[in-house]
Coordinates of C-alpha atoms and ligand atoms in Angstrom, one line a residue:
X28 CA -19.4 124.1 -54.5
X29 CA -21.9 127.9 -54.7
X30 CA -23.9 128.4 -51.9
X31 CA -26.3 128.1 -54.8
X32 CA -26.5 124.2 -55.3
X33 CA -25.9 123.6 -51.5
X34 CA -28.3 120.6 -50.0
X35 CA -29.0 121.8 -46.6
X36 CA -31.8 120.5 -44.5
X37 CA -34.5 122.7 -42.9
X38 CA -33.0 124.5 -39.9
X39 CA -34.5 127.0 -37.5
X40 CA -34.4 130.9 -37.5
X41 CA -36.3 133.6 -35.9
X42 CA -38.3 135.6 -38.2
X43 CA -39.8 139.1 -37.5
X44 CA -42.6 139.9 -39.6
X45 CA -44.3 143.5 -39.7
X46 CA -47.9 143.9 -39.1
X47 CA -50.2 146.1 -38.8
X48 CA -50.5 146.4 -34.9
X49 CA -46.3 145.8 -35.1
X50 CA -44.1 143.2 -35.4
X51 CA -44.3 139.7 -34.6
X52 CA -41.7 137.6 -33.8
X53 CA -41.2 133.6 -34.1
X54 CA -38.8 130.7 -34.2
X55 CA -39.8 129.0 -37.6
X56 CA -38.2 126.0 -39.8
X57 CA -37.3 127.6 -43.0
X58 CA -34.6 126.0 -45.9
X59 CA -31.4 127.9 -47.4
X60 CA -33.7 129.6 -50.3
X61 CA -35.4 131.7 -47.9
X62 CA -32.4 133.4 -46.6
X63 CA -31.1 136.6 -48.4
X64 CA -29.2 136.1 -51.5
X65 CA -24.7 135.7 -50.9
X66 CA -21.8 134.0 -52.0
X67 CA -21.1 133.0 -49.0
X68 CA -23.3 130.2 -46.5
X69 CA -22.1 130.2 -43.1
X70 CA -23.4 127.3 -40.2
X71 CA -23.9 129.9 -37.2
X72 CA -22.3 128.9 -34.3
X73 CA -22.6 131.7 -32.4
X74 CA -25.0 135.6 -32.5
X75 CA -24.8 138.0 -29.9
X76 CA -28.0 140.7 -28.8
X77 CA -27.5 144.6 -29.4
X78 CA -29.7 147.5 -28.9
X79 CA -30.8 147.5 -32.5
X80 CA -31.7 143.9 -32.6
X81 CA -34.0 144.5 -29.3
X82 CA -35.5 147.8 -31.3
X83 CA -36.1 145.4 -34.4
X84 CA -37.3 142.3 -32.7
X85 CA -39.4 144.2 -30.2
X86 CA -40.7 146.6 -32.8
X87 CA -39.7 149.6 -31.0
X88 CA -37.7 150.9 -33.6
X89 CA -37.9 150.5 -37.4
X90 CA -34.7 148.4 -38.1
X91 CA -36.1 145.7 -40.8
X92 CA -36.7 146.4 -44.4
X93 CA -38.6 143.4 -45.4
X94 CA -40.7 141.0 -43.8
X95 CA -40.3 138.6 -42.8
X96 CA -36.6 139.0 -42.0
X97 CA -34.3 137.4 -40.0
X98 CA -32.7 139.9 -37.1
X99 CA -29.2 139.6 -35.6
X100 CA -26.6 141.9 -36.6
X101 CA -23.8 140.0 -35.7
X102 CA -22.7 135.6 -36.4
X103 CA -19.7 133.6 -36.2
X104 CA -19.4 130.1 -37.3
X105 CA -17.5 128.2 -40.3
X106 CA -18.2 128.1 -43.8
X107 CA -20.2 125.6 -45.4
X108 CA -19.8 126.9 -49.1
X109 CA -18.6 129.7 -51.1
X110 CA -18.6 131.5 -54.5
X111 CA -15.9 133.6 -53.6
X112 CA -12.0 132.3 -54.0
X113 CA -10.8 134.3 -50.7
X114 CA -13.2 132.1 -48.4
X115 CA -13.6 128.5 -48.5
X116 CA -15.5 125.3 -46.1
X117 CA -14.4 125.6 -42.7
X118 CA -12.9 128.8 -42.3
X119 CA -14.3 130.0 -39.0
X120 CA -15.4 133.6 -39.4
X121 CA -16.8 136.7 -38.2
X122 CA -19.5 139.3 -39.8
X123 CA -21.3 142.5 -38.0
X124 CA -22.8 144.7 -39.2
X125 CA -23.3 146.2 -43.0
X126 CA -27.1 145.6 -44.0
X127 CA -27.1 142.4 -41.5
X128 CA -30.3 142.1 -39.9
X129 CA -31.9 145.2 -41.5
X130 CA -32.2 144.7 -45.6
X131 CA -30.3 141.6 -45.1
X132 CA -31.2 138.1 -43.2
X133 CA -28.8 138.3 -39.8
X134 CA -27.4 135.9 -37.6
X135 CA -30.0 134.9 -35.4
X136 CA -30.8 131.7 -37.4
X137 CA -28.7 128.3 -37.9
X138 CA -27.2 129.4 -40.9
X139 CA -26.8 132.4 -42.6
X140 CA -25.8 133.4 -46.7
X141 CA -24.1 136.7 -47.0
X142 CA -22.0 138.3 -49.7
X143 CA -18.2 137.5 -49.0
X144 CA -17.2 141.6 -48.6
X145 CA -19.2 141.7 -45.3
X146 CA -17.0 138.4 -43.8
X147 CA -14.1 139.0 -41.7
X148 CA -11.9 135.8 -41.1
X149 CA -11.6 135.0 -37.4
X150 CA -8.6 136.7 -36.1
X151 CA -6.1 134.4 -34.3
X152 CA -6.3 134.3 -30.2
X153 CA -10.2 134.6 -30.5
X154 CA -12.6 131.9 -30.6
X155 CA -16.0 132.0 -32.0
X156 CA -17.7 132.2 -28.6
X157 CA -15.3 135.1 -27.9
X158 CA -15.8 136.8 -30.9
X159 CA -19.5 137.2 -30.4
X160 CA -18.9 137.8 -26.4
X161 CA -17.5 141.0 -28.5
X162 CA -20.0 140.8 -31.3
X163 CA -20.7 144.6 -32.6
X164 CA -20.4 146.3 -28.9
X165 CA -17.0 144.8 -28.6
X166 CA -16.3 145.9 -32.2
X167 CA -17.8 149.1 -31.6
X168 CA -16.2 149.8 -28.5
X169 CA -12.5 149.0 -30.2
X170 CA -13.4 151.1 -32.9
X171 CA -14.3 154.1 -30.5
X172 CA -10.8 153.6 -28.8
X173 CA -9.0 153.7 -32.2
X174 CA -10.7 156.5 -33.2
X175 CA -10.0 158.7 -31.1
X176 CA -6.2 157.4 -30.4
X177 CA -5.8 159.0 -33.7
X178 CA -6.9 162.5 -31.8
X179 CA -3.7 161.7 -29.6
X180 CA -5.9 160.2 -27.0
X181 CA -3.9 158.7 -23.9
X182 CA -3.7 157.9 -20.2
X183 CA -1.8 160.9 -19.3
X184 CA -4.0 163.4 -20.6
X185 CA -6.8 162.6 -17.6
X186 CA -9.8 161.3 -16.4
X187 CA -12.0 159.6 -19.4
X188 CA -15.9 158.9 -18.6
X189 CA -18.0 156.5 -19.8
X190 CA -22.1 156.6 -20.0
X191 CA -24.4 153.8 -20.4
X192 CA -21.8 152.3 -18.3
X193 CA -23.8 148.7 -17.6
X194 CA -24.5 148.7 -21.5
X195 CA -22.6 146.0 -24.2
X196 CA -20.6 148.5 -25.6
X197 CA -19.9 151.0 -22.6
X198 CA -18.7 147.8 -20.2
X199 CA -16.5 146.6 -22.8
X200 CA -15.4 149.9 -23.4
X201 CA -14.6 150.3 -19.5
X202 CA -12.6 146.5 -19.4
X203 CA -10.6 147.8 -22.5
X204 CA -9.9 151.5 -21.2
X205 CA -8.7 150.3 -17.4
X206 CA -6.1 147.7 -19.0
X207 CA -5.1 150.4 -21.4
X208 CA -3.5 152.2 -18.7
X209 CA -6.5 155.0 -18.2
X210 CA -8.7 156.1 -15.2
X211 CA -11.9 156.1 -16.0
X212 CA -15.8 157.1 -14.2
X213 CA -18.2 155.3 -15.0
X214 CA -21.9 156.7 -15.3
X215 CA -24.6 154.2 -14.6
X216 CA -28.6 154.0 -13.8
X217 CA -28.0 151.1 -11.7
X218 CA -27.0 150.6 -8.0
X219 CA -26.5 146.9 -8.1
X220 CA -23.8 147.4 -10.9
X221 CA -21.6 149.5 -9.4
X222 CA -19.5 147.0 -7.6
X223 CA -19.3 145.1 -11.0
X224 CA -18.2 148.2 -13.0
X225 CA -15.5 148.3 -10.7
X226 CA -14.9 144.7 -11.0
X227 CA -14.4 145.7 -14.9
X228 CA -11.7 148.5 -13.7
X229 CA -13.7 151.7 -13.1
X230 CA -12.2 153.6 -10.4
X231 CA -15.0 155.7 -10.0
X232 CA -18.8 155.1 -10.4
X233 CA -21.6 157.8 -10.3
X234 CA -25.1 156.9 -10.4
X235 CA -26.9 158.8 -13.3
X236 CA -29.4 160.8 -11.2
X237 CA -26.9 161.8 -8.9
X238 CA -24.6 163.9 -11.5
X239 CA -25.6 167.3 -11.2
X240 CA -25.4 168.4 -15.2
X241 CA -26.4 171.8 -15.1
X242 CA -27.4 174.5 -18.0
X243 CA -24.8 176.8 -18.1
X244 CA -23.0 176.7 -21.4
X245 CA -19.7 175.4 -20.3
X246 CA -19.4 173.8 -16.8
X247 CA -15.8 173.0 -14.7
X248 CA -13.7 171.0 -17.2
X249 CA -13.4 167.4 -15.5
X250 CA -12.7 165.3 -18.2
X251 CA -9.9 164.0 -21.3
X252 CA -12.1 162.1 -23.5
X253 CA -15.8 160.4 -23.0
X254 CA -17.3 157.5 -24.7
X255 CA -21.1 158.2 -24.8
X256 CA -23.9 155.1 -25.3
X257 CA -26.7 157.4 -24.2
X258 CA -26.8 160.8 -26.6
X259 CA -29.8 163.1 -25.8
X260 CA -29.1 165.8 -22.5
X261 CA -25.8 163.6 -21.5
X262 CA -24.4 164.0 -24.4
X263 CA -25.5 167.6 -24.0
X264 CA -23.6 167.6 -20.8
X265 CA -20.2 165.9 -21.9
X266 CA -19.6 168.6 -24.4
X267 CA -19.8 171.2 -21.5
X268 CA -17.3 169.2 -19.4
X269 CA -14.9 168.3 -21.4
X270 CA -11.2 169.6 -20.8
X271 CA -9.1 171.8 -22.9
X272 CA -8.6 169.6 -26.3
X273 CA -11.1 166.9 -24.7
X274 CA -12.3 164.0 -27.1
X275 CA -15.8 162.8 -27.2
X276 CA -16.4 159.4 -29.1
X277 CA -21.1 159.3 -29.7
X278 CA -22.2 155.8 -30.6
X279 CA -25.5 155.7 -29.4
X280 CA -28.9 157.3 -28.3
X281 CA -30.1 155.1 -25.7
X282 CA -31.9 158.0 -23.6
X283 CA -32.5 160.3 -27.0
X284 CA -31.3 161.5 -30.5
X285 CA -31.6 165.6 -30.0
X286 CA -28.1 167.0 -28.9
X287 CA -29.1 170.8 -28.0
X288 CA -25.3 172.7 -26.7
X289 CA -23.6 175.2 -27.8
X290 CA -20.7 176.1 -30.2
X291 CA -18.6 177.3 -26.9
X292 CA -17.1 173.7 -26.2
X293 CA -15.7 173.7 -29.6
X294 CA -14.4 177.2 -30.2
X295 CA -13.0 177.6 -26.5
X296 CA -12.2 174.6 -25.4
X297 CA -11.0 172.9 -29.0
X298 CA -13.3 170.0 -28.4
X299 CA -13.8 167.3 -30.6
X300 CA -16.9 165.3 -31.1
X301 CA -16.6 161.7 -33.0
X302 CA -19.3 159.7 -34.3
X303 CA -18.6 156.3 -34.7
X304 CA -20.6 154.4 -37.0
X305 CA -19.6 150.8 -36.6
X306 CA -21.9 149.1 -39.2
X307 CA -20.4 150.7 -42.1
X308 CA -16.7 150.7 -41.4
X309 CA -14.7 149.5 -44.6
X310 CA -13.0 146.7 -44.3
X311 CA -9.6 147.7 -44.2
X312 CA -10.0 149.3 -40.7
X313 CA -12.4 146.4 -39.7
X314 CA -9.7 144.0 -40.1
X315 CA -8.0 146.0 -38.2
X316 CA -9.8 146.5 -35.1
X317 CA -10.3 142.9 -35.7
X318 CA -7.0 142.3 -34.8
X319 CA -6.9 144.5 -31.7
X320 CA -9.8 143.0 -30.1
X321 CA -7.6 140.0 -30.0
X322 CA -4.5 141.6 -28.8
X323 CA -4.1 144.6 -26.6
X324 CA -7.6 145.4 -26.6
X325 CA -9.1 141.8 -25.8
X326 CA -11.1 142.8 -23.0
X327 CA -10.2 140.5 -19.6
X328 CA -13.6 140.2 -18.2
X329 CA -15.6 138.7 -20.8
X330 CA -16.9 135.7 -19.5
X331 CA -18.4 137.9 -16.3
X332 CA -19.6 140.3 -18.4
X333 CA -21.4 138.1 -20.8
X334 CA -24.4 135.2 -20.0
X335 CA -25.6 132.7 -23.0
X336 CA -29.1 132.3 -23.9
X337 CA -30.7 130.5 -27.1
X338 CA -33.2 131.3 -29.8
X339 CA -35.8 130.9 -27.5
X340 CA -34.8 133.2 -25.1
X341 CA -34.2 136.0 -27.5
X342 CA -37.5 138.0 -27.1
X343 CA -37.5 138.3 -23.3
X344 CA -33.9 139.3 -23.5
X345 CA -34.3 141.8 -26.1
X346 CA -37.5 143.4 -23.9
X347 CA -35.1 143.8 -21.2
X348 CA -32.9 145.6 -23.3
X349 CA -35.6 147.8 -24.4
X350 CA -36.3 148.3 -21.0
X351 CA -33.0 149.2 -19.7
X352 CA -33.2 146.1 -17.3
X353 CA -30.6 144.4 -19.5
X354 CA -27.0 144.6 -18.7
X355 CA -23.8 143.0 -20.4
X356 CA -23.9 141.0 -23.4
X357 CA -26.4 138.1 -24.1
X358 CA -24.5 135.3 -26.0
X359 CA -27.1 133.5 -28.3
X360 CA -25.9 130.1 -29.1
X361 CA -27.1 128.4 -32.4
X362 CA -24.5 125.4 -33.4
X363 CA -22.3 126.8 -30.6
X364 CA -18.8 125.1 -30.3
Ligands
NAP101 N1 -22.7 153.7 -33.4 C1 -22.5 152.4 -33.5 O1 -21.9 151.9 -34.4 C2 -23.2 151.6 -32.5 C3 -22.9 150.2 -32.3 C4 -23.5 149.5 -31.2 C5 -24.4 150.2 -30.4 N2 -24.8 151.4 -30.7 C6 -25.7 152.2 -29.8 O2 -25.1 152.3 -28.6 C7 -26.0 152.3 -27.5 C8 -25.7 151.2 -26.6 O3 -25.8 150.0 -27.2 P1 -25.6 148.6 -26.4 O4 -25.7 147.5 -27.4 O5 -24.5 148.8 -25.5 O6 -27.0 148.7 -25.6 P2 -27.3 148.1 -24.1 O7 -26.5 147.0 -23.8 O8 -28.8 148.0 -24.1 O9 -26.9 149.4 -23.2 C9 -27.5 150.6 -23.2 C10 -27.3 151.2 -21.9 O10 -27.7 152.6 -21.9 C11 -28.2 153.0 -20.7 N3 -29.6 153.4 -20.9 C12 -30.6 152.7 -21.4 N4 -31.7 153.5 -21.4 C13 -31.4 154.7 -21.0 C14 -32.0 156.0 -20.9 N5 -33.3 156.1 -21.2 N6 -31.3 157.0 -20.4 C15 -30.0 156.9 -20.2 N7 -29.3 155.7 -20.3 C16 -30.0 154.7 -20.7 C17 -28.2 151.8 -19.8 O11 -27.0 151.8 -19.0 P3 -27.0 152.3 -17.5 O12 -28.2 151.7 -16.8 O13 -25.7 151.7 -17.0 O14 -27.0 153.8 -17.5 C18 -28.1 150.6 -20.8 O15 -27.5 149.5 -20.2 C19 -27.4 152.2 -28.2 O16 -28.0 153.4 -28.5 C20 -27.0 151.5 -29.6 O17 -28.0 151.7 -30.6 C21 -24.2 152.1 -31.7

C-alpha cells in the first residue's frame, strides 16, 4: 500500500500560520492530504520541543517556509504505509531533523508523511518514548561528543565545560560526558538547577554572572574541550580559555550569533572550533550516533531530565523556552505508547 491511497481519518495537528502581526498557532483537524508530500506515513507516537520549534511556534525566529505548516523537528512512532521497499507497516522509527518542521510538515501532529531518506529505524535498547526523551538535543549532543572524539578528545586531557548547561542539549550533554569518564563544569543562569546539574554528574557548577570572562585576548587556559549551546560573548570567552590543543564543539546561539575573538587561540594555542550542524547530518553517521545514543552514550538520567506534555501544552512550553524559563526536555505525546 503508497502512502498515497491510504484511508486515514481526520487527526489533530498544530498548525502555525504566518501573519501579518506574526504567527498564529492552533491545534486543528486536518486529513493525510494536507500534510507535506513522502513515501513514507508514520502514526506519531511520540515529538519532543527544541529551541527552534519554540522560535517557530512563538514567531520569534523565522523557522517555517510555508504556512500554514506543521512545526516539530523531531517524531517517532510506527509506520502505517510506505512507497519505499526498505521500510514497511510497523517498523517503529525515528526522524530529526532535515527540512522537518521548516519546508516540511514536522512531528507535532498525529501523523506525519515524509520521504523515506529522512527515517532512521529505531535502534535496539531505545524505545520510542526514549528516543524522543533524546529527540534532536540528544542527537545533537551525541553528535558533538563524536565529533570531537575524532580530535582525540578524552577524559585524560582535562577539565571539559559545558554552557547552556540547564538546556536540552547541554544537560544531555553533561549525563553523557560524566558516564564517559570526564570531569566536567557546568555553566548555568539558574540557581535552582545547580543541585540537579550535579545530580546529572557535573562536578562543578558556576553560575553564568558569576564567571569573570574578561577582554584580554587569551585568558589562563582552564579547559580540554567545551560544548557551547549559547554562542555570542561566551563563545567569545571559550576560545580565550581553552588549553593548549583545546576542542570547542558550537551548536547553538541561545544568548547571540556574533563571535567577535581573535586569531591568537588558534595560532598559539592550536585550538579547534567545531560546528555541529545536526539537521543535516547524512545518514551514514546518523545511523551511527543512532546507535550510540543506545549504547555507551544512552544518557542515565533521562526520565529526571525530561517531563511530558501534549499538543495542548505546546505553546506555553515553547514561550518558556523562548524565555529561558524552560529547562530539560519537554516530551510531547501524540499516540504515545
Ligand atoms: N547545531 C545544531 O544542530 C543544534 C541542534 C539543537 C539545538 N541547537 C541550538 O542549541 C541551543 C540550545 O538548544 P536547546 O534545544 O538545548 O535549547 P534550550 O533547552 O532552550 O536550552 C538553551 C539554554 O541556553 C541558555 N540560555 C538561554 N538564553 C540565554 C541567553 N540569553 N544567554 C545565555 N544563555 C542562555 C539557558 O541555559 P542556562 O539557563 O542553564 O544558562 C537555556 O536553558 C539553541 O541555540 C539551539 O538553536 C543547535
Amino acid at each position: 500500500m503508497t502512502a498515497e491511497n491510504l484511508p486515514l481519518k481526520p487527526f489533530s495537528a498544530l498548525r502555525v500560520y504566518e501573519q501579518d502581526a506574526g504567527v498564529r498557532a492552533a491545534i486543528e483537524t486536518i486529513s493525510i492530504d494536507d500534510l507535506s508530500a513522502g513515501e513514507v506515513v508514520v502514526r506519531v507516537a511520540w515529538s519532543s520541543l527544541n529551541y527552534k520549534d519554540a522560535l517557530a511556534i512563538t514567531g520569534r525566529g523565522r523557522i517555517l517556509r510555508g504556512s500554514p505548516r506543521i512545526p516539530g523537528v523531531d517524531l517517532a512512532g510506527h509506520v502505517v504505509a510506505s512507497g519505499d521497499a526498505r521500510l514497511k507497516p510497523g517498523d517503529a522509527v525515528v526522524a530529526t531533523g532535515y527540512e522537518l518542521g521548516m519546508s516540511h510538515d514536522g512531528g507535532l501532529a498525529e501523523y506525519a508523511r515524509l520521504p523515506a531518506d529522512w527515517v532512521v529505524p529505531l535502534p535496539a535498547g531505545l524505545s520510542l518514548h526514549k528516543s524522543m526523551m533524546l529527540g534532536t538535543a540528544g542527537f545533537t549532543a551525541g553528535l558533538a561528543i563524536s565529533r570531537l572524539e575524532q580530535l582525540d578528545l578524552a577524559p585524560a586531557n582535562g577539565p571539559v565545560v559545558v554552557t547552556g548547561a540547564s538546556g536540552g542539549v547541554s544537560m544531555v550533554v553533561i549525563d553523557q560526558l560524566a558516564q564517559l569518564g570526564y570531569e566536567v563544569v557546568a555553566i548555568t543562569s539558574k540557581p535552582d538547577q545547580v543541585e540537579p546539574l550535579r545530580a546529572l554528574g557535573a562536578s562543578e557548577v558556576l553560575l553564568r554572572d558569576q564567571v569573570e570572562m574578561g577582554r584580554k585576548p587569551m585568558e589562563k587556559a582552564r579547559f580540554a574541550a567545551a560544548f557551547d549551546s549559547v554562542g555570542g560573548e561566551t563563545l567569545a570567552w571559550l576560545t580565550r580559555v581553552m588549553q593548549q590543543r583545546g576542542l570547542i564543539a558550537a551548536y547553538g546561539n541561545a544568548s547571540g550569533t556574533d563571535l567577535v575573538t581573535t586569531v591568537f587561540p588558534f595560532i598559539l594555542r592550536g585550538v579547534a572550533l567545531v560546528g555541529i550542524d545536526s539537521a543535516a547530518t547524512a545518514m551514514p553517521q546518523r545511523m551511527r550516533v543512532w546507535q550510540r545514543l543506545a549504547a555507551d552514550l544512552r544518557p542515565r538520567h533521562l526520565a529526571s531530565m525530561s517531563q511530558e506534555i501534549s499538543l495542548d501544552g505546546v505553546v506555553g512550553a515553547c514561550e518558556a523556552i523562548v524565555a529561558g524559563r524552560h529547562s530539560g526536555r519537554s516530551v510531547v505525546r501524540l499516540a504515545g505508547g
